[in-house]
Amino acid sequence: DIQMTQSPSSLSASVGDRVTISCRARQTITSYLNWYQQKPGKAPELLIYATSTLQSGVPSRFSGSTSGTDFTLTISGLQPEDSATYYCQHRATFGPGTRLEI
Amino acid sequence: QLVESGGGLVQPGGSLRLSCATSGFNFSNFWMSWVRQAPGKGLEWVGQISRDGGEQYFGGSVRGRFTFSRDNTKNSLYLQMNSLRAEDTAVYYCANEGSGTTFVSWGQGTLVTVSS
């Protein structure tokens, strides 16, 4: 299986900030890189699929992009409800997660 | 909507069967997956089953011990877990899949605890 890394493992930011979370694959992967948001005690929810396509209902302040084997989740204009752990995923592999505290 | 059930406390070496009841989408058109999360840990893909149940793929840590099944007439998915180990302790989620093994919708999860 392809190994995925995420950075940072955790971060703290303020309402209105712009943050980026990185996900790196150990080898070249297809564009099926997905991002999920998980709040404490809740199931994960799909945010972005195929690198940059926003899932229906997800606010437009979330966006995804790629540069080769590096993938980025950007949240522009942080809101208090964005406090969560974010996971990238490709096929059978999830990244270790990034905990975002607002 | 996806609703898991069947979790609970089981002794090491024991067995347990989880169910996932679905509604609101055409169940028979979707591959389905199980994903688990050990307490305080990240997400781990358990495996997937094809639309007609004819194909199954498993994560390395459960291969040979877990099996999947589905009943498309009941819109339900099942996970049979045998030879359970302490490290199988986790919340188990079912999810339907979109293209490229994208986990589109998730259930709320059911907790399995393996302990003597």
Tab-separated table of C-alpha atoms in Angstrom:
chain	number	residue	atom	x	y	z
A	1	ASP	CA	0.000	0.000	0.000
A	2	ILE	CA	1.046	3.567	-0.647
A	3	GLN	CA	2.049	5.448	2.480
A	4	MET	CA	0.635	8.893	3.089
A	5	THR	CA	2.068	11.543	5.386
A	6	GLN	CA	0.406	14.710	6.611
A	7	SER	CA	1.800	17.923	7.998
A	8	PRO	CA	1.483	19.475	10.384
A	9	SER	CA	0.153	16.866	12.803
A	10	SER	CA	-1.638	19.641	14.647
A	11	LEU	CA	-2.084	23.372	14.440
A	12	SER	CA	-3.853	26.204	16.161
A	13	ALA	CA	-5.335	29.140	14.306
A	14	SER	CA	-7.797	31.955	14.766
A	15	VAL	CA	-11.158	32.750	13.272
A	16	GLY	CA	-10.660	34.329	9.867
A	17	ASP	CA	-7.189	32.819	9.291
A	18	ARG	CA	-6.147	30.899	6.211
A	19	VAL	CA	-4.573	27.511	6.898
A	20	THR	CA	-3.062	24.825	4.715
A	21	ILE	CA	-2.701	21.144	5.476
A	22	SER	CA	-0.349	19.057	3.390
A	23	CYS	CA	-0.571	15.429	2.389
A	24	ARG	CA	2.281	13.681	0.648
A	25	ALA	CA	2.336	10.322	-1.045
A	26	ARG	CA	5.503	8.266	-1.048
A	27	GLN	CA	5.022	7.633	-4.752
A	28	THR	CA	3.090	9.121	-7.608
A	29	ILE	CA	-0.625	8.531	-7.269
A	30	THR	CA	-3.639	9.253	-9.420
A	31	SER	CA	-5.860	12.249	-8.768
A	32	TYR	CA	-8.097	10.290	-6.410
A	33	LEU	CA	-6.906	12.034	-3.317
A	34	ASN	CA	-9.719	12.791	-0.917
A	35	TRP	CA	-10.063	14.881	2.233
A	36	TYR	CA	-12.303	14.167	5.219
A	37	GLN	CA	-13.240	16.166	8.278
A	38	GLN	CA	-13.906	14.437	11.579
A	39	LYS	CA	-15.227	16.160	14.675
A	40	PRO	CA	-14.884	14.523	18.096
A	41	GLY	CA	-17.300	11.660	18.607
A	42	LYS	CA	-18.585	11.897	15.053
A	43	ALA	CA	-18.088	9.973	11.851
A	44	PRO	CA	-15.781	11.424	9.208
A	45	GLU	CA	-17.373	13.455	6.449
A	46	LEU	CA	-16.180	13.799	2.880
A	47	LEU	CA	-14.981	17.328	2.144
A	48	ILE	CA	-13.110	17.127	-1.131
A	49	TYR	CA	-12.690	14.319	-3.638
A	50	ALA	CA	-10.504	13.821	-6.662
A	51	THR	CA	-8.013	16.338	-5.279
A	52	SER	CA	-10.061	19.486	-5.754
A	53	THR	CA	-13.797	18.796	-6.159
A	54	LEU	CA	-15.915	20.049	-3.296
A	55	GLN	CA	-18.479	17.590	-1.973
A	56	SER	CA	-22.037	18.875	-2.137
A	57	GLY	CA	-22.874	21.103	0.803
A	58	VAL	CA	-19.277	21.827	1.781
A	59	PRO	CA	-18.570	25.556	2.187
A	60	SER	CA	-16.507	27.192	-0.522
A	61	ARG	CA	-13.855	28.255	1.993
A	62	PHE	CA	-12.497	24.712	1.637
A	63	SER	CA	-10.346	23.970	-1.381
A	64	GLY	CA	-7.905	21.336	-2.557
A	65	SER	CA	-4.933	21.377	-4.888
A	66	THR	CA	-1.894	19.392	-5.895
A	67	SER	CA	1.693	19.791	-6.994
A	68	GLY	CA	3.030	16.423	-8.044
A	69	THR	CA	3.019	14.093	-5.055
A	70	ASP	CA	2.065	16.902	-2.672
A	71	PHE	CA	-1.585	17.618	-2.008
A	72	THR	CA	-2.960	20.554	-0.070
A	73	LEU	CA	-6.181	21.295	1.759
A	74	THR	CA	-6.729	25.011	2.240
A	75	ILE	CA	-9.309	26.583	4.499
A	76	SER	CA	-9.750	30.302	3.888
A	77	GLY	CA	-11.545	32.374	6.490
A	78	LEU	CA	-11.584	29.881	9.358
A	79	GLN	CA	-14.799	29.465	11.280
A	80	PRO	CA	-15.161	28.068	14.815
A	81	GLU	CA	-16.943	24.999	13.439
A	82	ASP	CA	-13.839	24.075	11.439
A	83	SER	CA	-12.187	22.739	14.589
A	84	ALA	CA	-11.692	19.085	13.683
A	85	THR	CA	-9.221	16.477	12.549
A	86	TYR	CA	-8.595	16.342	8.812
A	87	TYR	CA	-7.545	13.196	6.974
A	88	CYS	CA	-6.321	12.709	3.442
A	89	GLN	CA	-7.002	9.387	1.755
A	90	HIS	CA	-5.999	7.585	-1.388
A	91	ARG	CA	-7.510	4.197	-2.167
A	92	ALA	CA	-6.919	1.958	0.886
A	93	THR	CA	-4.690	4.388	2.730
A	94	PHE	CA	-5.484	7.257	5.057
A	95	GLY	CA	-3.026	9.861	6.202
A	96	PRO	CA	-2.405	10.056	9.952
A	97	GLY	CA	-4.557	13.150	10.351
A	98	THR	CA	-4.088	16.819	11.207
A	99	ARG	CA	-5.799	18.210	14.262
A	100	LEU	CA	-6.954	21.796	13.783
A	101	GLU	CA	-7.856	23.872	16.815
A	102	ILE	CA	-9.536	27.218	16.378
B	1	GLN	CA	-28.405	7.039	5.665
B	2	LEU	CA	-26.224	4.258	7.018
B	3	VAL	CA	-26.744	2.748	10.457
B	4	GLU	CA	-24.319	0.247	11.953
B	5	SER	CA	-25.249	-2.175	14.706
B	6	GLY	CA	-23.950	-5.273	16.400
B	7	GLY	CA	-20.984	-3.890	18.269
B	8	GLY	CA	-20.185	-4.814	21.838
B	9	LEU	CA	-17.753	-6.543	24.146
B	10	VAL	CA	-16.225	-9.810	22.974
B	11	GLN	CA	-13.430	-11.960	24.338
B	12	PRO	CA	-10.171	-12.453	22.450
B	13	GLY	CA	-10.590	-15.251	19.956
B	14	GLY	CA	-14.309	-14.657	19.731
B	15	SER	CA	-16.535	-13.660	16.855
B	16	LEU	CA	-18.926	-10.846	16.144
B	17	ARG	CA	-21.133	-9.848	13.239
B	18	LEU	CA	-21.773	-6.220	12.436
B	19	SER	CA	-24.624	-4.975	10.302
B	20	CYS	CA	-25.053	-1.792	8.306
B	21	ALA	CA	-28.587	-0.885	7.296
B	22	THR	CA	-28.835	1.644	4.510
B	23	SER	CA	-31.495	3.840	3.001
B	24	GLY	CA	-31.788	6.828	0.732
B	25	PHE	CA	-29.594	5.580	-2.087
B	26	ASN	CA	-29.574	2.696	-4.535
B	27	PHE	CA	-27.587	0.266	-2.398
B	28	SER	CA	-27.061	-2.332	-5.109
B	29	ASN	CA	-25.267	0.235	-7.288
B	30	PHE	CA	-22.497	0.884	-4.780
B	31	TRP	CA	-19.352	-0.809	-3.647
B	32	MET	CA	-19.317	-0.676	0.133
B	33	SER	CA	-16.460	-0.405	2.590
B	34	TRP	CA	-15.760	-0.813	6.265
B	35	VAL	CA	-13.387	1.599	7.980
B	36	ARG	CA	-12.369	1.396	11.604
B	37	GLN	CA	-10.860	3.718	14.159
B	38	ALA	CA	-9.139	2.502	17.299
B	39	PRO	CA	-9.649	4.708	20.368
B	40	GLY	CA	-7.685	7.927	19.961
B	41	LYS	CA	-6.194	6.772	16.659
B	42	GLY	CA	-6.613	7.473	12.973
B	43	LEU	CA	-8.725	5.829	10.307
B	44	GLU	CA	-7.949	2.371	8.946
B	45	TRP	CA	-9.575	0.821	5.898
B	46	VAL	CA	-10.843	-2.655	6.755
B	47	GLY	CA	-11.976	-3.681	3.306
B	48	GLN	CA	-14.605	-3.491	0.604
B	49	ILE	CA	-17.199	-5.568	-1.199
B	50	SER	CA	-18.415	-5.218	-4.752
B	51	ARG	CA	-21.936	-4.371	-5.841
B	52	ASP	CA	-22.991	-8.010	-6.199
B	53	GLY	CA	-20.779	-9.318	-3.415
B	54	GLY	CA	-18.636	-11.289	-5.811
B	55	GLU	CA	-15.430	-9.429	-5.030
B	56	GLN	CA	-13.943	-8.631	-1.639
B	57	TYR	CA	-10.693	-6.957	-0.714
B	58	PHE	CA	-9.214	-6.703	2.734
B	59	GLY	CA	-6.716	-4.673	4.659
B	60	GLY	CA	-3.677	-6.664	5.706
B	61	SER	CA	-4.435	-6.712	9.394
B	62	VAL	CA	-7.804	-8.471	8.988
B	63	ARG	CA	-7.233	-10.676	5.963
B	64	GLY	CA	-8.199	-14.268	6.710
B	65	ARG	CA	-10.217	-13.352	9.786
B	66	PHE	CA	-12.904	-10.982	8.509
B	67	THR	CA	-15.424	-11.475	5.723
B	68	PHE	CA	-18.015	-9.244	4.159
B	69	SER	CA	-21.437	-9.981	2.816
B	70	ARG	CA	-24.397	-8.012	1.617
B	71	ASP	CA	-28.082	-8.495	0.974
B	72	ASN	CA	-29.173	-6.183	-1.809
B	73	THR	CA	-32.821	-7.105	-1.208
B	74	LYS	CA	-32.512	-5.724	2.317
B	75	ASN	CA	-30.114	-2.869	1.486
B	76	SER	CA	-27.802	-4.205	4.146
B	77	LEU	CA	-24.109	-4.861	4.561
B	78	TYR	CA	-22.471	-7.239	7.011
B	79	LEU	CA	-19.045	-7.726	8.546
B	80	GLN	CA	-18.229	-11.100	10.063
B	81	MET	CA	-15.267	-10.856	12.408
B	82	ASN	CA	-13.588	-14.017	13.656
B	83	SER	CA	-10.514	-14.708	15.774
B	84	LEU	CA	-10.801	-11.269	17.284
B	85	ARG	CA	-7.790	-9.677	18.915
B	86	ALA	CA	-7.378	-6.804	21.340
B	87	GLU	CA	-6.041	-4.692	18.486
B	88	ASP	CA	-9.371	-5.034	16.677
B	89	THR	CA	-10.925	-2.823	19.332
B	90	ALA	CA	-12.295	0.145	17.402
B	91	VAL	CA	-15.314	2.001	16.163
B	92	TYR	CA	-16.366	0.373	12.912
B	93	TYR	CA	-17.924	2.509	10.195
B	94	CYS	CA	-19.605	1.428	6.997
B	95	ALA	CA	-19.437	3.735	4.007
B	96	ASN	CA	-20.612	3.751	0.427
B	97	GLU	CA	-18.027	4.318	-2.240
B	98	GLY	CA	-17.810	6.693	-5.115
B	99	SER	CA	-15.210	6.669	-7.861
B	100	GLY	CA	-11.651	5.915	-6.887
B	101	THR	CA	-12.549	4.414	-3.518
B	102	THR	CA	-14.001	7.652	-2.217
B	103	PHE	CA	-15.993	7.157	0.968
B	104	VAL	CA	-18.995	9.312	0.235
B	105	SER	CA	-21.408	8.708	3.113
B	106	TRP	CA	-20.645	7.169	6.477
B	107	GLY	CA	-22.644	5.599	9.245
B	108	GLN	CA	-22.363	6.771	12.826
B	109	GLY	CA	-20.193	3.800	13.769
B	110	THR	CA	-20.471	0.937	16.224
B	111	LEU	CA	-17.921	0.193	18.936
B	112	VAL	CA	-16.293	-3.206	19.169
B	113	THR	CA	-14.277	-3.936	22.283
B	114	VAL	CA	-12.143	-7.057	22.425
B	115	SER	CA	-11.170	-7.775	26.001
B	116	SER	CA	-11.240	-10.522	28.582
